[in-house]
Coordinates of C-alpha atoms and ligand atoms in Angstrom, one line a residue:
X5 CA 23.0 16.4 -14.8
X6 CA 21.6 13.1 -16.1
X7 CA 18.8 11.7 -14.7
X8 CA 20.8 8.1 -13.3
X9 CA 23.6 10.7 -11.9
X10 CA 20.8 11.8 -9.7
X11 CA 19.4 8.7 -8.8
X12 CA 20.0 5.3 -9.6
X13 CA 19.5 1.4 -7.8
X14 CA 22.0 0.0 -6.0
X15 CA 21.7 -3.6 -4.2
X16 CA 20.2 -1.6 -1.1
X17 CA 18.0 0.1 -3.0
X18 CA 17.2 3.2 -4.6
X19 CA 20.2 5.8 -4.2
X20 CA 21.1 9.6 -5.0
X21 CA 24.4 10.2 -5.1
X22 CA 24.6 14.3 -4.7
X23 CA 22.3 13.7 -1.4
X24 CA 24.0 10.4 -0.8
X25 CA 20.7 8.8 1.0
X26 CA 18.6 6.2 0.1
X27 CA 14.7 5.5 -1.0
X28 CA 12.9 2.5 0.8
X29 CA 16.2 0.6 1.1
X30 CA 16.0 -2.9 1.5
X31 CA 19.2 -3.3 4.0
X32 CA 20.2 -0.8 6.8
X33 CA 21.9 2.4 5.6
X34 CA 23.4 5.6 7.2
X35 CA 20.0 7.9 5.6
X36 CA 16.8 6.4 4.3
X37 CA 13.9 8.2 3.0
X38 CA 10.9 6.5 3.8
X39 CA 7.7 6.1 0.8
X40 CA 5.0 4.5 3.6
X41 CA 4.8 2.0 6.1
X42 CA 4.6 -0.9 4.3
X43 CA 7.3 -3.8 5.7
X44 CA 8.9 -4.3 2.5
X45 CA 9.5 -0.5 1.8
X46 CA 10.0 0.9 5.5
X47 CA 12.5 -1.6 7.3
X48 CA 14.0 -1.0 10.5
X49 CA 17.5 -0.6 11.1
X50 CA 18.7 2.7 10.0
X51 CA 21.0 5.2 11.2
X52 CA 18.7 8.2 10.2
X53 CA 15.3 8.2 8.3
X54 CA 13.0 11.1 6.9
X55 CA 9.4 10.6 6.1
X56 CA 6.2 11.5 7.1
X57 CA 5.1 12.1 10.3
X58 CA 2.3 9.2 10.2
X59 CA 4.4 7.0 8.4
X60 CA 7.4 7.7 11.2
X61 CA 4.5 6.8 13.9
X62 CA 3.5 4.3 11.8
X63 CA 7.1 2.1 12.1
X64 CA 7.1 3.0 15.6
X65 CA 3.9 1.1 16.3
X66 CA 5.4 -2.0 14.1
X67 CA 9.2 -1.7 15.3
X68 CA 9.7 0.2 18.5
X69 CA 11.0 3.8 19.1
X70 CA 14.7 2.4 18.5
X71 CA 13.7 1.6 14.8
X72 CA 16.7 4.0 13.7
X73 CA 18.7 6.4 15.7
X74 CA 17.3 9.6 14.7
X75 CA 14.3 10.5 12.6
X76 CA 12.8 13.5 10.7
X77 CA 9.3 14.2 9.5
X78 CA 8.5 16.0 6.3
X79 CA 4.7 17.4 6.1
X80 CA 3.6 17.0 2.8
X81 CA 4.4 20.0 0.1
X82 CA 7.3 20.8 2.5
X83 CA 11.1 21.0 1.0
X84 CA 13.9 20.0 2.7
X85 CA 18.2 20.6 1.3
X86 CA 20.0 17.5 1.6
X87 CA 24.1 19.0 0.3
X88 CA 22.0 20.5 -2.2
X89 CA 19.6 18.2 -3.3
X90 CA 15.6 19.5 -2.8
X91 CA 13.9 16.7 -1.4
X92 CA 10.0 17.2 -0.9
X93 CA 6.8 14.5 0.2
X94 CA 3.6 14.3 -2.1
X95 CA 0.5 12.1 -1.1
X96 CA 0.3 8.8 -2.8
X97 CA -3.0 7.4 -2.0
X98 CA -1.8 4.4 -1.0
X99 CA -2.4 4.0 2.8
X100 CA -2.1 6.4 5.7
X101 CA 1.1 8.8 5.5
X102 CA 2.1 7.3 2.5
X103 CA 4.4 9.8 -0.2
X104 CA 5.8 10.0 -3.5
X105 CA 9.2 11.2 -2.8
X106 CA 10.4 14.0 -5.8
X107 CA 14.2 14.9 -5.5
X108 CA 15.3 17.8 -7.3
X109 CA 18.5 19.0 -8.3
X110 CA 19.7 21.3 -11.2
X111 CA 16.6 21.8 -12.4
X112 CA 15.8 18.0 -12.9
X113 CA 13.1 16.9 -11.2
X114 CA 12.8 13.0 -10.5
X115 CA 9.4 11.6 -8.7
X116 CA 9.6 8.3 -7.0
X117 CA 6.3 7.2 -6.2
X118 CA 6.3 4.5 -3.8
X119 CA 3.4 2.2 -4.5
X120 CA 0.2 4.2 -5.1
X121 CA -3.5 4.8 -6.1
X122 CA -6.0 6.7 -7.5
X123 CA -9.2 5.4 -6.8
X124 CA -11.1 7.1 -3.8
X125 CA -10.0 5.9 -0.3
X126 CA -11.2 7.6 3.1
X127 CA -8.5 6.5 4.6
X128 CA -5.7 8.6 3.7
X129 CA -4.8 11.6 2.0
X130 CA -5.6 11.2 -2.2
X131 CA -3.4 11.2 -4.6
X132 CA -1.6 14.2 -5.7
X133 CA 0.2 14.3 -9.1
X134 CA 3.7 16.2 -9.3
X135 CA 5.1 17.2 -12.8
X136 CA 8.5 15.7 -13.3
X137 CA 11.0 15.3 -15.9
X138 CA 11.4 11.2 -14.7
X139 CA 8.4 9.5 -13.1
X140 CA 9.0 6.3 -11.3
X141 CA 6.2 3.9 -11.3
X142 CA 5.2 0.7 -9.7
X143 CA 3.5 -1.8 -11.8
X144 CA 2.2 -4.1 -9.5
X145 CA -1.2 -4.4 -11.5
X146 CA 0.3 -3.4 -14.8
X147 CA -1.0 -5.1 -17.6
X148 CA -4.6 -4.1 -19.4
X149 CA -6.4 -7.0 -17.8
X150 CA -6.3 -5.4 -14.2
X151 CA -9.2 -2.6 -13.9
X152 CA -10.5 -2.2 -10.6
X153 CA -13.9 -2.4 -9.8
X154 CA -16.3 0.8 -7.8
X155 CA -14.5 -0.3 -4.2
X156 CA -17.8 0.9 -2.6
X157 CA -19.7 -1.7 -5.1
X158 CA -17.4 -4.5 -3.8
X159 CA -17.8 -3.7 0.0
X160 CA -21.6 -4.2 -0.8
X161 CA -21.1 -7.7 -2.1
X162 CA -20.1 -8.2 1.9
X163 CA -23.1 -6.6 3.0
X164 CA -25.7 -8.6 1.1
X165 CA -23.7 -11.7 1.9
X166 CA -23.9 -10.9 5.3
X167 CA -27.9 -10.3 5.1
X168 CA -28.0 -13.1 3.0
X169 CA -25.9 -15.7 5.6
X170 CA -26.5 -14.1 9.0
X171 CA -26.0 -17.2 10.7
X172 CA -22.7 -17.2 9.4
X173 CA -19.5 -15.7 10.8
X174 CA -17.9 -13.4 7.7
X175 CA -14.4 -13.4 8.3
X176 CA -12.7 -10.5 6.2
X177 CA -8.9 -11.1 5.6
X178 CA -7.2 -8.0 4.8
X179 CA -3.7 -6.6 5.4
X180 CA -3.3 -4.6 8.9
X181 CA -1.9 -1.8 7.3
X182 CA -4.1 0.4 5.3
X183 CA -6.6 -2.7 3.4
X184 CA -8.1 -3.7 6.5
X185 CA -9.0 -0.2 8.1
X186 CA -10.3 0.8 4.5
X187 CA -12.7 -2.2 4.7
X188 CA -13.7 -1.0 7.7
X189 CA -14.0 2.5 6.6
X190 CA -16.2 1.0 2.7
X191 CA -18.5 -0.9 5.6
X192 CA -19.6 2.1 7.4
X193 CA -19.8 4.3 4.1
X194 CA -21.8 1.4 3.4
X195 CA -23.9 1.7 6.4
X196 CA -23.0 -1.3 8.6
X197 CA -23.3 0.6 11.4
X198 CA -22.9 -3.0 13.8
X199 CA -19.5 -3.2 15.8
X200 CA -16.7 -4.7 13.6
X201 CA -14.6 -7.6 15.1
X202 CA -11.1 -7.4 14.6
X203 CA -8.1 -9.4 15.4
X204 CA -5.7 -8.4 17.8
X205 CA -2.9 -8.1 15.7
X206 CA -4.9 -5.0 13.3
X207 CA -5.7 -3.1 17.2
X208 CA -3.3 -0.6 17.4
X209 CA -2.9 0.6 14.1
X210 CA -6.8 0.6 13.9
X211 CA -6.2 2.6 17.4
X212 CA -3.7 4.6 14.9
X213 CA -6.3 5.2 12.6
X214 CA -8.6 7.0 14.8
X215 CA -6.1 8.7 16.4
X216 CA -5.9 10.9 13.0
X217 CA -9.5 11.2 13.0
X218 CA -9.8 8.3 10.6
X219 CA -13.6 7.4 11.4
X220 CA -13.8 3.7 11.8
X221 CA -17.0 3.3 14.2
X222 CA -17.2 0.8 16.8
X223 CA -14.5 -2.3 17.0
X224 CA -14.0 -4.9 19.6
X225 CA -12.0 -7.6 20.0
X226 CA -12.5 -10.5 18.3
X227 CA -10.9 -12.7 20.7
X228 CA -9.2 -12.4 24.3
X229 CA -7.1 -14.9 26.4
X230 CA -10.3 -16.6 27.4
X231 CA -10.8 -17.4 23.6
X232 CA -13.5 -15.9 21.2
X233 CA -15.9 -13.0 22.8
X234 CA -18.5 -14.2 20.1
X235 CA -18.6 -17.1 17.4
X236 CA -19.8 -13.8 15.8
X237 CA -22.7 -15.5 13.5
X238 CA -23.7 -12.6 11.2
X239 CA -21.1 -10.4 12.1
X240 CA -17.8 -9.2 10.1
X241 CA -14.4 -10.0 11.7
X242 CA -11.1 -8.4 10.3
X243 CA -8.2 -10.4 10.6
X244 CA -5.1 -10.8 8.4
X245 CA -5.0 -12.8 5.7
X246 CA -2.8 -15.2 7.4
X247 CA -6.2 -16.8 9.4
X248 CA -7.2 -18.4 6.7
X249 CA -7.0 -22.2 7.2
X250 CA -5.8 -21.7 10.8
X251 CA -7.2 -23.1 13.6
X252 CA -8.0 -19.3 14.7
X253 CA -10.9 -19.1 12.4
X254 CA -12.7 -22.5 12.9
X255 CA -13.7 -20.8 16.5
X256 CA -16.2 -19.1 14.8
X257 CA -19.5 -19.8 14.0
X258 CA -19.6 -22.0 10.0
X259 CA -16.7 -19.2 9.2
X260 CA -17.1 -17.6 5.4
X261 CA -14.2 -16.8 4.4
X262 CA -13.7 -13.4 2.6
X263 CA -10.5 -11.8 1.5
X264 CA -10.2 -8.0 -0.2
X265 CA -7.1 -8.1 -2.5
X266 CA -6.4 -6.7 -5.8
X267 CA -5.2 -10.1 -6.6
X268 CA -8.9 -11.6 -6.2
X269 CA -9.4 -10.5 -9.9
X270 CA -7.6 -13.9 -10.3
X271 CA -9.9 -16.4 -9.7
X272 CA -7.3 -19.3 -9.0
X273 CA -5.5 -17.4 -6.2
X274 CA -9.0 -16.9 -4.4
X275 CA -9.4 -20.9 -5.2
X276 CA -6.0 -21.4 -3.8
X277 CA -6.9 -19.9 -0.1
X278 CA -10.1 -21.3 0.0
X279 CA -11.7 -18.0 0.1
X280 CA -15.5 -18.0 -0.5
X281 CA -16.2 -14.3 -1.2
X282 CA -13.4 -13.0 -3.4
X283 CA -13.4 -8.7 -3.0
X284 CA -11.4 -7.1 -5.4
X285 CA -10.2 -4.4 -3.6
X286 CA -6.7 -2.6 -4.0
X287 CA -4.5 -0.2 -2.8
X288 CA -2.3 -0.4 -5.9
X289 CA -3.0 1.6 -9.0
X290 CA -4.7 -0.2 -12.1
X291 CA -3.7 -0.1 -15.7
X292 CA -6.0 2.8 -16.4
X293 CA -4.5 4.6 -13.1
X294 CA -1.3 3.8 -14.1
X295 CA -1.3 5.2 -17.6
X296 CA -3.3 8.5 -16.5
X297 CA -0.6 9.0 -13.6
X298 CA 2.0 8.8 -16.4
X299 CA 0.1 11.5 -18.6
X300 CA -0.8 13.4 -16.0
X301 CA 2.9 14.0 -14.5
X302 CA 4.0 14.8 -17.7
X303 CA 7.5 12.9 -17.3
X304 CA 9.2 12.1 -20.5
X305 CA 10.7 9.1 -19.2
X306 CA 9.2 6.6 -17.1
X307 CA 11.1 3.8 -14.9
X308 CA 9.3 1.3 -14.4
X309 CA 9.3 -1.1 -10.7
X310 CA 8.0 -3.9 -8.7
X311 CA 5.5 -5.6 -11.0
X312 CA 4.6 -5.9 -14.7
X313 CA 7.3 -3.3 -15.9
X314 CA 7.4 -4.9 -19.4
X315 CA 3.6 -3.9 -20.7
X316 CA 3.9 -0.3 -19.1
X317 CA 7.0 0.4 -20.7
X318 CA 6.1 -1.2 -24.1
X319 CA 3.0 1.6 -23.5
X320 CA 5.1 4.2 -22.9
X321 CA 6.7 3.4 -26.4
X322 CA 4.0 3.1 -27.9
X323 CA 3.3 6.7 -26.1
X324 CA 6.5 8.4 -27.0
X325 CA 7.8 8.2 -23.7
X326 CA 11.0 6.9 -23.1
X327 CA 10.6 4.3 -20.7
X328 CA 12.9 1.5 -18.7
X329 CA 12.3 -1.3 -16.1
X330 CA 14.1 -0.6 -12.9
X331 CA 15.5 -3.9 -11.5
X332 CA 14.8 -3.3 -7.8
X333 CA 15.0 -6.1 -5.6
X334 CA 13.1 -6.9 -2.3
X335 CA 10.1 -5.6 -2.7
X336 CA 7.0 -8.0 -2.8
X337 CA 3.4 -7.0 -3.9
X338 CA 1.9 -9.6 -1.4
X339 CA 1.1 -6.8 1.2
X340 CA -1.7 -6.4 -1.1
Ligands
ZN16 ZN1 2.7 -0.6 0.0

């Protein structure tokens, strides 16, 4: 069997056609296996989906129970026979539940890994790397230029802001899915032990969070129907990105705005949304992550996704590895 017979992209996505289901389609489909909750990779509307059992709760919480007809979890390490094909869930590091997906069949053994990281992250299960004969990687951050800094060090440049400008409200704009509950988590590892504001849209997958024994410490709401609970001078409020330059943040007290991307390495797009206190903080594998992933899986080919395929596969050349850019559409690295 060659490796495309097993799995190949179609408009809707990633498909296998022995198992005849897809990975993170992009359009409703009769079976979808699901990498993580992320909106661009999990999308309601399908007939049946396997994933995770956190990531399954996970699209609940955004979509409703009716987000597909039936569902089926898959703990990770466990295998599962779909007409023959071995489908099994690996952690990926990226946020809560989230999987590489490896699908097996004749003794060739592809890994789809979703989007993924390996730098320490409290929040969900690390990184576990699966030997395969094809290795599918993102590259959101893939090009030599993009090395994450110590996340811990980054969370500190907040604290000493905040001890620095305590008459200031620091507002923390960070995605609700995974970024801004590891902010919270890097704060309290940091020990900022005050409550943590939060916007109402982040409450119940922070709620989520803790529900899996996620330690978060105290959160309250940043705002009710009356308005703001606090202009919340020298306190941190988590809110998604989308506050900034809103009318929402102006309630607070001379708001500093702070946003934790991997995409703060580039200056201009901290420039661009007036942020004040660039954190470069990502859920996304670097350029040194991404090459040691592809070592360490021992694939000898690489596809290459949603991002910067051409330097990664111009290193895998350079590497001896056989190496392609999968042209997947749909899939945005903004939920970064
Ligand atoms: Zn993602």
């Amino acid at each position: 069997m060659k490796p495309h017979d097993l799995l190949h992209p179609r408009p809707a996505g990633l498909y296998c056609p022995p198992g005849d289901f897809y990975i993170d389609p992009v359009r409703p489909v009769e079976r979808a296996l699901i990498t993580h909750g992320h909106a661009d990779h999990a999308r309601a509307g399908h007939r049946h989906v396997l994933a995770t059992g956190q990531t399954l709760d996970i699209m609940e919480l955004r979509y409703g129970a009716d987000f597909a007809e039936s569902r089926q979890a898959l703990a990770y390490g466990e295998k599962l026979s779909i007409d023959g094909v071995t489908v099994s869930f690996h952690p990926a590091g990226h946020v809560l539940g989230s999987a590489q997906i490896a699908v097996e069949a004749n003794g060739l053994r592809i890994v789809a890994s979703g989007d993924y990281k390996r730098h320490p992250d409290a929040t969900c299960a690390p990184f576990e790397p699966v030997r395969c004969d094809v290795f599918i990687t993102e590259a959101t951050f893939g090009l030599p230029v993009f090395v994450h800094p110590d996340p811990l060090n980054e969370i500190r440049r907040l604290t000493a802001s905040l001890a620095q400008f305590p008459e200031r409200a620091h507002i923390v704009g960070a995605y609700s899915l995974g970024k801004a509950q590891r902010v919270i988590g890097l704060l309290r590892a940091a020990g900022h032990d005050a409550p943590i504001l939060i916007h109402g849209a982040l409450a119940k997958l922070c709620n989520y969070y803790q529900g899996q024994g996620i330690k978060l410490g105290k959160l309250a709401p940043a705002t009710d129907e009356e308005g703001i609970v606090d202009r919340g001078a020298g306190q941190i409020i988590v809110a998604p990105p989308s506050v900034f330059g809103e009318r929402w943040t102006r309630r607070f007290a001379d708001p500093l705005n702070v946003f934790a991307s991997g995409w703060m390495r580039i200056r201009q797009r901290a420039r661009q949304r007036g942020v004040e206190l660039p954190l470069i903080l990502s859920d996304h594998a670097d350029w040194n992550e991404l090459t040691a992933t592809i070592r360490e899986t021992e694939a000898g080919e690489v596809w290459v996704t949603h991002g910067r395929e051409e330097a990664i596969v111009r290193w895998c050349e350079l590497n001896g590895i056989v190496a392609r850019p999968l042209n997947l559409v749909g899939y945005e690295d903004e939920a970064e």
